[in-house]
Amino acid sequence: QVQLAESGGGLVQAGGSLRLACAASGDTFRRYSLGWFRQVPGKEREFVAASKGNGGNTYYADSVKGRFTVSRDNAKNSVYLQMNSLQPEDTAVYYCAAGQRLIVTTLGRPSAYDYWGQGTQVTVSS
């Protein structure tokens, strides 16, 4: 069992940066793949980035490559999402998620993850 809690959302102007954090408690953290997703009202939850368990390889949606960076600190049971060059279209509720035994082709699927945080709002003004 894993509990996740996001923090770091807020309001930022276009071109600015934010760093989201997700703190985990419970099971052995390093085994879990950790994903960041985002969702706007009326749309499906969208994959943003992921750090695969037992190695930490990172993967990104095309829309955020070169702007966002996912990192994890297994000693602190935390995963981070550094977001630079933010644009109004990045406005969403951002969620972190954790799952075990994910393979690369499933990292982008919300249904592959077992545990979710409550989400944190990111708003980018133009």
PDB file of C-alpha atoms in Angstrom:
ATOM      1  CA  GLN A   1       0.000   0.000   0.000  1.00  0.00           C
ATOM      2  CA  VAL A   2       1.298   3.436  -0.968  1.00  0.00           C
ATOM      3  CA  GLN A   3      -0.042   6.850  -0.059  1.00  0.00           C
ATOM      4  CA  LEU A   4       0.861   9.791  -2.298  1.00  0.00           C
ATOM      5  CA  ALA A   5       0.597  13.516  -1.669  1.00  0.00           C
ATOM      6  CA  GLU A   6       1.417  16.203  -4.240  1.00  0.00           C
ATOM      7  CA  SER A   7       2.513  19.742  -3.508  1.00  0.00           C
ATOM      8  CA  GLY A   8       3.945  22.720  -5.340  1.00  0.00           C
ATOM      9  CA  GLY A   9       1.138  23.745  -7.654  1.00  0.00           C
ATOM     10  CA  GLY A  10       0.079  27.339  -8.085  1.00  0.00           C
ATOM     11  CA  LEU A  11      -0.345  30.259 -10.450  1.00  0.00           C
ATOM     12  CA  VAL A  12       2.502  31.270 -12.738  1.00  0.00           C
ATOM     13  CA  GLN A  13       2.887  33.478 -15.784  1.00  0.00           C
ATOM     14  CA  ALA A  14       3.662  32.017 -19.182  1.00  0.00           C
ATOM     15  CA  GLY A  15       7.366  31.299 -19.489  1.00  0.00           C
ATOM     16  CA  GLY A  16       7.717  30.704 -15.778  1.00  0.00           C
ATOM     17  CA  SER A  17       8.604  27.592 -13.809  1.00  0.00           C
ATOM     18  CA  LEU A  18       7.140  25.435 -11.082  1.00  0.00           C
ATOM     19  CA  ARG A  19       8.404  22.372  -9.269  1.00  0.00           C
ATOM     20  CA  LEU A  20       5.902  19.772  -8.160  1.00  0.00           C
ATOM     21  CA  ALA A  21       6.727  17.268  -5.464  1.00  0.00           C
ATOM     22  CA  CYS A  22       5.050  13.997  -4.594  1.00  0.00           C
ATOM     23  CA  ALA A  23       5.792  12.404  -1.242  1.00  0.00           C
ATOM     24  CA  ALA A  24       5.098   8.722  -0.805  1.00  0.00           C
ATOM     25  CA  SER A  25       4.647   6.638   2.282  1.00  0.00           C
ATOM     26  CA  GLY A  26       4.141   2.939   2.683  1.00  0.00           C
ATOM     27  CA  ASP A  27       5.786   0.227   0.642  1.00  0.00           C
ATOM     28  CA  THR A  28       9.317   0.039  -0.769  1.00  0.00           C
ATOM     29  CA  PHE A  29       9.528   3.094  -2.927  1.00  0.00           C
ATOM     30  CA  ARG A  30      12.300   2.165  -5.351  1.00  0.00           C
ATOM     31  CA  ARG A  31      10.335  -0.749  -6.802  1.00  0.00           C
ATOM     32  CA  TYR A  32       7.561   1.520  -7.988  1.00  0.00           C
ATOM     33  CA  SER A  33       7.276   3.261 -11.308  1.00  0.00           C
ATOM     34  CA  LEU A  34       6.109   6.814 -10.703  1.00  0.00           C
ATOM     35  CA  GLY A  35       4.102   8.779 -13.180  1.00  0.00           C
ATOM     36  CA  TRP A  36       2.870  12.323 -13.545  1.00  0.00           C
ATOM     37  CA  PHE A  37      -0.445  12.906 -15.281  1.00  0.00           C
ATOM     38  CA  ARG A  38      -2.612  15.951 -15.792  1.00  0.00           C
ATOM     39  CA  GLN A  39      -6.275  16.538 -16.400  1.00  0.00           C
ATOM     40  CA  VAL A  40      -8.479  19.434 -17.416  1.00  0.00           C
ATOM     41  CA  PRO A  41     -12.261  19.398 -17.006  1.00  0.00           C
ATOM     42  CA  GLY A  42     -14.028  17.431 -19.689  1.00  0.00           C
ATOM     43  CA  LYS A  43     -10.892  15.692 -20.913  1.00  0.00           C
ATOM     44  CA  GLU A  44      -9.211  12.396 -20.156  1.00  0.00           C
ATOM     45  CA  ARG A  45      -6.257  12.186 -17.844  1.00  0.00           C
ATOM     46  CA  GLU A  46      -3.110  12.782 -19.894  1.00  0.00           C
ATOM     47  CA  PHE A  47       0.350  11.281 -19.421  1.00  0.00           C
ATOM     48  CA  VAL A  48       3.090  13.816 -18.721  1.00  0.00           C
ATOM     49  CA  ALA A  49       6.197  11.975 -17.527  1.00  0.00           C
ATOM     50  CA  ALA A  50       7.323   8.866 -15.689  1.00  0.00           C
ATOM     51  CA  SER A  51      10.270   7.424 -13.809  1.00  0.00           C
ATOM     52  CA  LYS A  52      10.442   3.680 -14.112  1.00  0.00           C
ATOM     53  CA  GLY A  53      11.012   1.613 -10.975  1.00  0.00           C
ATOM     54  CA  ASN A  54      14.232  -0.294 -10.285  1.00  0.00           C
ATOM     55  CA  GLY A  55      16.426   1.903 -12.440  1.00  0.00           C
ATOM     56  CA  GLY A  56      14.700   5.222 -12.777  1.00  0.00           C
ATOM     57  CA  ASN A  57      14.712   5.600 -16.559  1.00  0.00           C
ATOM     58  CA  THR A  58      12.581   8.566 -17.504  1.00  0.00           C
ATOM     59  CA  TYR A  59       9.951   9.021 -20.188  1.00  0.00           C
ATOM     60  CA  TYR A  60       8.048  12.074 -21.382  1.00  0.00           C
ATOM     61  CA  ALA A  61       5.051  13.050 -23.437  1.00  0.00           C
ATOM     62  CA  ASP A  62       6.062  14.820 -26.635  1.00  0.00           C
ATOM     63  CA  SER A  63       4.260  17.960 -25.493  1.00  0.00           C
ATOM     64  CA  VAL A  64       6.595  18.440 -22.520  1.00  0.00           C
ATOM     65  CA  LYS A  65       9.931  17.084 -23.795  1.00  0.00           C
ATOM     66  CA  GLY A  66      12.701  19.594 -23.283  1.00  0.00           C
ATOM     67  CA  ARG A  67      10.615  21.621 -20.817  1.00  0.00           C
ATOM     68  CA  PHE A  68       9.746  19.221 -17.996  1.00  0.00           C
ATOM     69  CA  THR A  69      12.066  16.976 -16.000  1.00  0.00           C
ATOM     70  CA  VAL A  70      11.017  14.130 -13.737  1.00  0.00           C
ATOM     71  CA  SER A  71      13.342  12.978 -10.981  1.00  0.00           C
ATOM     72  CA  ARG A  72      13.100  10.794  -7.938  1.00  0.00           C
ATOM     73  CA  ASP A  73      14.847  10.565  -4.589  1.00  0.00           C
ATOM     74  CA  ASN A  74      14.394   7.048  -3.270  1.00  0.00           C
ATOM     75  CA  ALA A  75      15.963   7.976   0.058  1.00  0.00           C
ATOM     76  CA  LYS A  76      13.265  10.599   0.576  1.00  0.00           C
ATOM     77  CA  ASN A  77      10.461   8.549  -0.999  1.00  0.00           C
ATOM     78  CA  SER A  78       9.752  11.445  -3.311  1.00  0.00           C
ATOM     79  CA  VAL A  79       9.335  12.179  -6.988  1.00  0.00           C
ATOM     80  CA  TYR A  80       9.542  15.629  -8.538  1.00  0.00           C
ATOM     81  CA  LEU A  81       8.407  17.330 -11.711  1.00  0.00           C
ATOM     82  CA  GLN A  82      10.382  20.407 -12.690  1.00  0.00           C
ATOM     83  CA  MET A  83       8.330  22.397 -15.183  1.00  0.00           C
ATOM     84  CA  ASN A  84      10.012  25.151 -17.174  1.00  0.00           C
ATOM     85  CA  SER A  85       8.802  27.386 -19.994  1.00  0.00           C
ATOM     86  CA  LEU A  86       5.232  26.856 -18.876  1.00  0.00           C
ATOM     87  CA  GLN A  87       2.461  27.718 -21.295  1.00  0.00           C
ATOM     88  CA  PRO A  88      -1.270  28.321 -20.767  1.00  0.00           C
ATOM     89  CA  GLU A  89      -1.995  24.908 -22.300  1.00  0.00           C
ATOM     90  CA  ASP A  90      -0.115  23.332 -19.376  1.00  0.00           C
ATOM     91  CA  THR A  91      -2.902  24.492 -17.062  1.00  0.00           C
ATOM     92  CA  ALA A  92      -4.413  21.413 -15.395  1.00  0.00           C
ATOM     93  CA  VAL A  93      -4.667  19.433 -12.207  1.00  0.00           C
ATOM     94  CA  TYR A  94      -1.472  17.415 -11.927  1.00  0.00           C
ATOM     95  CA  TYR A  95      -1.478  13.988 -10.329  1.00  0.00           C
ATOM     96  CA  CYS A  96       1.299  11.643  -9.316  1.00  0.00           C
ATOM     97  CA  ALA A  97       0.753   7.922  -9.489  1.00  0.00           C
ATOM     98  CA  ALA A  98       2.611   4.772  -8.484  1.00  0.00           C
ATOM     99  CA  GLY A  99       2.534   1.254  -9.798  1.00  0.00           C
ATOM    100  CA  GLN A 100       4.590  -1.911  -9.749  1.00  0.00           C
ATOM    101  CA  ARG A 101       5.748  -4.128 -12.580  1.00  0.00           C
ATOM    102  CA  LEU A 102       4.969  -1.580 -15.256  1.00  0.00           C
ATOM    103  CA  ILE A 103       6.658  -2.021 -18.603  1.00  0.00           C
ATOM    104  CA  VAL A 104       7.688   0.801 -20.858  1.00  0.00           C
ATOM    105  CA  THR A 105       4.665   0.482 -23.113  1.00  0.00           C
ATOM    106  CA  THR A 106       2.272   0.875 -20.178  1.00  0.00           C
ATOM    107  CA  LEU A 107       3.872   3.844 -18.427  1.00  0.00           C
ATOM    108  CA  GLY A 108       1.547   6.237 -20.218  1.00  0.00           C
ATOM    109  CA  ARG A 109      -1.682   4.472 -19.267  1.00  0.00           C
ATOM    110  CA  PRO A 110      -3.512   5.704 -16.158  1.00  0.00           C
ATOM    111  CA  SER A 111      -5.072   2.244 -15.728  1.00  0.00           C
ATOM    112  CA  ALA A 112      -1.607   0.729 -15.209  1.00  0.00           C
ATOM    113  CA  TYR A 113      -1.083   2.582 -11.933  1.00  0.00           C
ATOM    114  CA  ASP A 114      -2.373   1.367  -8.596  1.00  0.00           C
ATOM    115  CA  TYR A 115      -2.094   4.451  -6.404  1.00  0.00           C
ATOM    116  CA  TRP A 116      -2.879   8.119  -6.971  1.00  0.00           C
ATOM    117  CA  GLY A 117      -2.409  11.374  -5.144  1.00  0.00           C
ATOM    118  CA  GLN A 118      -5.165  13.928  -4.684  1.00  0.00           C
ATOM    119  CA  GLY A 119      -3.804  16.274  -7.351  1.00  0.00           C
ATOM    120  CA  THR A 120      -2.460  19.814  -7.334  1.00  0.00           C
ATOM    121  CA  GLN A 121      -3.676  22.679  -9.516  1.00  0.00           C
ATOM    122  CA  VAL A 122      -1.265  24.360 -11.921  1.00  0.00           C
ATOM    123  CA  THR A 123      -2.516  27.500 -13.631  1.00  0.00           C
ATOM    124  CA  VAL A 124      -0.458  29.317 -16.260  1.00  0.00           C
ATOM    125  CA  SER A 125      -1.627  32.793 -17.203  1.00  0.00           C
ATOM    126  CA  SER A 126      -0.910  34.355 -20.590  1.00  0.00           C
TER     127      SER A 126
END
